[in-house]
PDB file of C-alpha atoms in Angstrom:
ATOM      1  CA  MET E 207      12.175 -23.536   9.368  1.00  0.00           C
ATOM      2  CA  LEU E 208      11.789 -19.920   9.743  1.00  0.00           C
ATOM      3  CA  PHE E 209      15.581 -19.298   9.148  1.00  0.00           C
ATOM      4  CA  GLU E 210      15.339 -21.420   5.823  1.00  0.00           C
ATOM      5  CA  ARG E 211      12.105 -19.341   4.500  1.00  0.00           C
ATOM      6  CA  MET E 212      14.375 -16.176   5.544  1.00  0.00           C
ATOM      7  CA  MET E 213      17.435 -17.098   3.510  1.00  0.00           C
ATOM      8  CA  ARG E 214      14.948 -17.766   0.503  1.00  0.00           C
ATOM      9  CA  ALA E 215      13.372 -14.509   0.833  1.00  0.00           C
ATOM     10  CA  ALA E 216      16.915 -13.169   0.750  1.00  0.00           C
ATOM     11  CA  ARG E 217      17.551 -15.058  -2.536  1.00  0.00           C
ATOM     12  CA  LEU E 218      14.158 -13.972  -3.622  1.00  0.00           C
ATOM     13  CA  ASP E 219      12.831 -17.099  -4.298  1.00  0.00           C
ATOM     14  CA  SER E 220       9.509 -16.625  -6.199  1.00  0.00           C
ATOM     15  CA  ASN E 221       8.322 -19.687  -4.978  1.00  0.00           C
ATOM     16  CA  LEU E 222       8.862 -18.954  -1.231  1.00  0.00           C
ATOM     17  CA  TYR E 223       6.731 -15.791  -1.669  1.00  0.00           C
ATOM     18  CA  GLU E 224       3.985 -18.089  -3.579  1.00  0.00           C
ATOM     19  CA  GLU E 225       3.970 -20.512  -0.595  1.00  0.00           C
ATOM     20  CA  VAL E 226       3.941 -17.887   2.465  1.00  0.00           C
ATOM     21  CA  GLU E 227       1.329 -16.061   0.215  1.00  0.00           C
ATOM     22  CA  ALA E 228      -0.743 -19.079   0.249  1.00  0.00           C
ATOM     23  CA  ASP E 229      -0.252 -20.376   4.101  1.00  0.00           C
ATOM     24  CA  ARG E 230      -2.321 -18.180   6.618  1.00  0.00           C
ATOM     25  CA  SER E 231      -0.553 -19.859   9.267  1.00  0.00           C
ATOM     26  CA  LEU E 232       2.838 -17.785   8.200  1.00  0.00           C
ATOM     27  CA  THR E 233       1.479 -14.447   9.606  1.00  0.00           C
ATOM     28  CA  SER E 234       2.965 -14.986  12.812  1.00  0.00           C
ATOM     29  CA  GLN E 235       6.566 -16.013  11.071  1.00  0.00           C
ATOM     30  CA  ALA E 236       6.062 -13.299   8.987  1.00  0.00           C
ATOM     31  CA  ALA E 237       6.058 -10.802  11.889  1.00  0.00           C
ATOM     32  CA  THR E 238       8.687 -12.732  13.849  1.00  0.00           C
ATOM     33  CA  VAL E 239      10.760 -11.843  10.918  1.00  0.00           C
ATOM     34  CA  VAL E 240       9.788  -8.271  11.230  1.00  0.00           C
ATOM     35  CA  ALA E 241      10.649  -8.389  14.631  1.00  0.00           C
ATOM     36  CA  ILE E 242      14.112 -10.196  14.270  1.00  0.00           C
ATOM     37  CA  VAL E 243      14.886  -7.357  11.441  1.00  0.00           C
ATOM     38  CA  ALA E 244      13.943  -4.822  13.565  1.00  0.00           C
ATOM     39  CA  VAL E 245      15.919  -5.755  16.724  1.00  0.00           C
ATOM     40  CA  CYS E 246      18.943  -6.180  14.803  1.00  0.00           C
ATOM     41  CA  GLN E 247      18.309  -2.566  12.781  1.00  0.00           C
ATOM     42  CA  GLY E 248      18.145  -1.006  16.534  1.00  0.00           C
ATOM     43  CA  ILE E 249      20.847  -3.045  17.875  1.00  0.00           C
ATOM     44  CA  GLY E 250      22.988  -1.470  15.242  1.00  0.00           C
ATOM     45  CA  SER E 251      21.751   2.028  15.534  1.00  0.00           C
ATOM     46  CA  GLY E 252      21.443   1.466  19.429  1.00  0.00           C
ATOM     47  CA  ILE E 253      25.539   0.731  19.628  1.00  0.00           C
ATOM     48  CA  ARG E 254      26.205   3.777  16.926  1.00  0.00           C
ATOM     49  CA  ALA E 255      24.049   6.164  19.110  1.00  0.00           C
ATOM     50  CA  ALA E 256      25.773   4.760  22.506  1.00  0.00           C
ATOM     51  CA  ASN E 257      29.140   5.277  20.590  1.00  0.00           C
ATOM     52  CA  THR E 258      28.606   8.888  19.027  1.00  0.00           C
ATOM     53  CA  PRO E 259      28.740  11.569  21.640  1.00  0.00           C
ATOM     54  CA  GLY E 260      25.186  13.017  21.810  1.00  0.00           C
ATOM     55  CA  GLY E 261      24.074  10.247  19.575  1.00  0.00           C
ATOM     56  CA  GLY E 262      21.165   9.461  21.712  1.00  0.00           C
ATOM     57  CA  ASN E 263      19.472   6.562  23.657  1.00  0.00           C
ATOM     58  CA  ALA E 264      20.552   2.981  22.830  1.00  0.00           C
ATOM     59  CA  ILE E 265      17.121   1.554  24.410  1.00  0.00           C
ATOM     60  CA  GLY E 266      15.224   4.397  22.760  1.00  0.00           C
ATOM     61  CA  ALA E 267      17.037   3.374  19.142  1.00  0.00           C
ATOM     62  CA  LEU E 268      15.480  -0.243  19.663  1.00  0.00           C
ATOM     63  CA  VAL E 269      12.452   0.700  20.875  1.00  0.00           C
ATOM     64  CA  GLY E 270      11.493   3.100  18.265  1.00  0.00           C
ATOM     65  CA  ALA E 271      12.899   0.598  15.544  1.00  0.00           C
ATOM     66  CA  LEU E 272      10.677  -2.102  16.904  1.00  0.00           C
ATOM     67  CA  ILE E 273       7.780   0.395  17.056  1.00  0.00           C
ATOM     68  CA  GLY E 274       8.596   1.728  13.462  1.00  0.00           C
ATOM     69  CA  ALA E 275       9.171  -1.576  12.071  1.00  0.00           C
ATOM     70  CA  PHE E 276       5.424  -2.681  12.516  1.00  0.00           C
ATOM     71  CA  VAL E 277       3.655   0.224  11.948  1.00  0.00           C
ATOM     72  CA  GLY E 278       5.463   0.799   8.778  1.00  0.00           C
ATOM     73  CA  TRP E 279       4.855  -2.984   8.155  1.00  0.00           C
ATOM     74  CA  VAL E 280       1.108  -3.181   8.553  1.00  0.00           C
ATOM     75  CA  ILE E 281       0.488   0.541   6.424  1.00  0.00           C
ATOM     76  CA  TRP E 282       2.791  -0.394   3.841  1.00  0.00           C
ATOM     77  CA  SER E 283       1.062  -3.897   3.270  1.00  0.00           C
ATOM     78  CA  TYR E 284      -2.338  -2.512   3.432  1.00  0.00           C
ATOM     79  CA  ILE E 285      -1.160   0.530   0.642  1.00  0.00           C
ATOM     80  CA  THR E 286       0.204  -1.764  -1.446  1.00  0.00           C
ATOM     81  CA  TYR E 287      -3.042  -4.176  -1.345  1.00  0.00           C
ATOM     82  CA  TRP E 288      -5.314  -0.923  -2.240  1.00  0.00           C
ATOM     83  CA  ILE E 289      -3.231   0.501  -4.839  1.00  0.00           C
ATOM     84  CA  GLY E 290      -2.638  -3.307  -6.482  1.00  0.00           C
ATOM     85  CA  THR E 291      -6.048  -4.304  -6.238  1.00  0.00           C
ATOM     86  CA  SER E 292      -7.620  -0.956  -7.190  1.00  0.00           C
ATOM     87  CA  MET E 293      -4.948   0.598  -9.731  1.00  0.00           C
ATOM     88  CA  PHE E 294      -3.504  -2.568 -11.279  1.00  0.00           C
ATOM     89  CA  HIS E 295      -6.276  -5.179 -10.818  1.00  0.00           C
ATOM     90  CA  GLY E 296      -4.327  -7.746  -8.613  1.00  0.00           C
ATOM     91  CA  THR E 297      -5.605 -10.279  -6.739  1.00  0.00           C
ATOM     92  CA  ALA E 298      -5.046 -10.706  -3.038  1.00  0.00           C
ATOM     93  CA  THR E 299      -5.835 -10.146   0.573  1.00  0.00           C
ATOM     94  CA  PRO E 300      -4.001  -8.054   3.187  1.00  0.00           C
ATOM     95  CA  GLY E 301      -3.211 -11.064   4.944  1.00  0.00           C
ATOM     96  CA  GLU E 302      -1.082 -12.002   1.795  1.00  0.00           C
ATOM     97  CA  LEU E 303       0.774  -9.053   1.499  1.00  0.00           C
ATOM     98  CA  LEU E 304       1.549  -8.672   5.340  1.00  0.00           C
ATOM     99  CA  ARG E 305       2.882 -12.368   4.754  1.00  0.00           C
ATOM    100  CA  THR E 306       4.847 -11.676   1.602  1.00  0.00           C
ATOM    101  CA  LEU E 307       6.043  -8.164   2.807  1.00  0.00           C
ATOM    102  CA  GLY E 308       7.075  -9.049   5.987  1.00  0.00           C
ATOM    103  CA  PHE E 309       9.568 -11.817   4.727  1.00  0.00           C
ATOM    104  CA  ALA E 310      10.757  -9.590   2.286  1.00  0.00           C
ATOM    105  CA  GLN E 311      12.048  -7.620   5.022  1.00  0.00           C
ATOM    106  CA  THR E 312      14.551 -10.278   5.365  1.00  0.00           C
ATOM    107  CA  PRO E 313      17.643  -8.252   3.904  1.00  0.00           C
ATOM    108  CA  GLY E 314      17.413  -5.820   6.812  1.00  0.00           C
ATOM    109  CA  VAL E 315      19.196  -7.871   9.248  1.00  0.00           C
ATOM    110  CA  LEU E 316      22.059  -6.447   7.836  1.00  0.00           C
ATOM    111  CA  GLY E 317      21.503  -3.256   9.556  1.00  0.00           C
ATOM    112  CA  ILE E 318      22.970  -4.960  12.882  1.00  0.00           C
ATOM    113  CA  LEU E 319      26.307  -3.776  11.567  1.00  0.00           C
ATOM    114  CA  GLY E 320      25.226  -0.449  10.987  1.00  0.00           C
ATOM    115  CA  PHE E 321      27.873   0.861  13.640  1.00  0.00           C
ATOM    116  CA  ILE E 322      30.729  -0.264  11.827  1.00  0.00           C
ATOM    117  CA  PRO E 323      32.268   3.192  10.329  1.00  0.00           C
ATOM    118  CA  PHE E 324      31.703   3.175   6.401  1.00  0.00           C
ATOM    119  CA  LEU E 325      31.022  -0.357   5.846  1.00  0.00           C
ATOM    120  CA  GLY E 326      27.923  -0.544   8.180  1.00  0.00           C
ATOM    121  CA  GLY E 327      26.478   1.999   6.020  1.00  0.00           C
ATOM    122  CA  VAL E 328      27.167   0.348   3.028  1.00  0.00           C
ATOM    123  CA  LEU E 329      25.761  -2.696   4.031  1.00  0.00           C
ATOM    124  CA  GLY E 330      22.626  -1.003   5.582  1.00  0.00           C
ATOM    125  CA  PHE E 331      22.162   0.356   2.371  1.00  0.00           C
ATOM    126  CA  ALA E 332      22.723  -2.855   0.416  1.00  0.00           C
ATOM    127  CA  GLY E 333      20.163  -4.266   2.797  1.00  0.00           C
ATOM    128  CA  ALA E 334      17.733  -1.664   2.307  1.00  0.00           C
ATOM    129  CA  VAL E 335      17.779  -2.108  -1.475  1.00  0.00           C
ATOM    130  CA  LEU E 336      17.564  -5.608  -1.567  1.00  0.00           C
ATOM    131  CA  SER E 337      14.848  -5.351   0.838  1.00  0.00           C
ATOM    132  CA  LEU E 338      13.016  -2.839  -2.022  1.00  0.00           C
ATOM    133  CA  VAL E 339      13.757  -5.938  -4.385  1.00  0.00           C
ATOM    134  CA  ALA E 340      12.559  -8.384  -2.438  1.00  0.00           C
ATOM    135  CA  GLY E 341       9.173  -6.341  -1.990  1.00  0.00           C
ATOM    136  CA  ILE E 342       8.876  -6.078  -5.413  1.00  0.00           C
ATOM    137  CA  VAL E 343       9.411  -9.744  -5.823  1.00  0.00           C
ATOM    138  CA  ALA E 344       6.585 -10.260  -2.778  1.00  0.00           C
ATOM    139  CA  ILE E 345       4.045  -7.643  -4.129  1.00  0.00           C
ATOM    140  CA  ARG E 346       4.566  -9.323  -7.998  1.00  0.00           C
ATOM    141  CA  GLN E 347       3.178 -12.946  -6.264  1.00  0.00           C
ATOM    142  CA  ALA E 348       0.776 -12.206  -3.864  1.00  0.00           C
ATOM    143  CA  LEU E 349      -1.145  -9.636  -6.444  1.00  0.00           C
ATOM    144  CA  ASP E 350      -0.367 -12.096  -9.282  1.00  0.00           C
ATOM    145  CA  VAL E 351       0.568  -9.337 -11.594  1.00  0.00           C
ATOM    146  CA  THR E 352       3.596  -8.214 -14.012  1.00  0.00           C
ATOM    147  CA  THR E 353       6.645  -7.121 -12.601  1.00  0.00           C
ATOM    148  CA  GLY E 354       6.067  -3.463 -14.274  1.00  0.00           C
ATOM    149  CA  LYS E 355       2.884  -3.423 -12.175  1.00  0.00           C
ATOM    150  CA  ALA E 356       4.760  -4.643  -9.097  1.00  0.00           C
ATOM    151  CA  VAL E 357       7.507  -2.003  -9.634  1.00  0.00           C
ATOM    152  CA  LEU E 358       4.847   0.825 -10.136  1.00  0.00           C
ATOM    153  CA  THR E 359       2.494  -0.602  -7.136  1.00  0.00           C
ATOM    154  CA  ALA E 360       5.726  -0.538  -4.685  1.00  0.00           C
ATOM    155  CA  LEU E 361       6.769   3.011  -6.010  1.00  0.00           C
ATOM    156  CA  VAL E 362       3.253   4.791  -5.644  1.00  0.00           C
ATOM    157  CA  GLY E 363       2.761   2.680  -2.695  1.00  0.00           C
ATOM    158  CA  TRP E 364       6.204   4.197  -0.863  1.00  0.00           C
ATOM    159  CA  LEU E 365       5.216   7.393  -1.708  1.00  0.00           C
ATOM    160  CA  ALA E 366       1.993   7.354   0.222  1.00  0.00           C
ATOM    161  CA  LEU E 367       4.042   5.837   3.064  1.00  0.00           C
ATOM    162  CA  MET E 368       6.468   8.806   2.879  1.00  0.00           C
ATOM    163  CA  LEU E 369       3.389  11.102   2.776  1.00  0.00           C
ATOM    164  CA  ILE E 370       1.963   9.272   5.882  1.00  0.00           C
ATOM    165  CA  THR E 371       5.279   9.554   7.775  1.00  0.00           C
ATOM    166  CA  ILE E 372       5.754  12.862   6.921  1.00  0.00           C
ATOM    167  CA  VAL E 373       2.224  13.941   8.017  1.00  0.00           C
ATOM    168  CA  ILE E 374       2.529  11.712  11.362  1.00  0.00           C
ATOM    169  CA  GLY E 375       5.667  13.404  11.896  1.00  0.00           C
ATOM    170  CA  ALA E 376       4.752  16.770  11.567  1.00  0.00           C
ATOM    171  CA  ILE E 377       1.521  16.077  14.038  1.00  0.00           C
ATOM    172  CA  THR E 378       3.918  14.614  16.705  1.00  0.00           C
ATOM    173  CA  GLY E 379       6.615  17.053  16.091  1.00  0.00           C
ATOM    174  CA  GLY E 380       3.963  19.712  16.272  1.00  0.00           C
ATOM    175  CA  LEU E 381       2.608  18.453  19.998  1.00  0.00           C
ATOM    176  CA  GLY E 382       6.081  17.831  20.854  1.00  0.00           C
ATOM    177  CA  LEU E 383       6.471  21.931  20.391  1.00  0.00           C
ATOM    178  CA  LEU E 384       3.358  22.596  21.602  1.00  0.00           C
ATOM    179  CA  THR E 385       3.856  21.040  24.787  1.00  0.00           C
ATOM    180  CA  GLY E 386       7.181  22.855  25.177  1.00  0.00           C
ATOM    181  CA  ILE E 387       5.627  25.845  24.727  1.00  0.00           C
ATOM    182  CA  ILE E 388       2.807  25.188  26.988  1.00  0.00           C
ATOM    183  CA  ARG E 389       5.076  24.700  29.718  1.00  0.00           C
TER     184      ARG E 389
END
């Protein structure tokens, strides 16, 4: 059943997003989708890192992908909830956005092919673009807004997420620099 739902999510089946929105019991399945996608992307990145001189740690790539995926999923869901309900008068709960946006990440499984020279990058990019489009469908269905409002919600939400990511990166990078100076 999970695999079937993932296939429907990747095909941008708006009925699937309505079903996922309405069924609270599918939150754990949405989290499972996020984990599957993160593992696929982590494996692709890890293989690429292991095969690139100075490319980094394959296990680190996998762990980083998992942590980043879950943190990003939760932040993205709450940001889009807040923007969609406050700016565009959508009607939803944070849980509805968690579920729909979790399933919308399905096309990211193409990241497992990221280690293949050239083709992996193209497929990874295609997966990212399709995930964004699926995210817009998910936002539209969860918030019950027009496609235009869903696109604006996604755009404003993405900009807010990038700002948060930059701030967190600056803080953690600054802490790393400070730790190096103190030694």
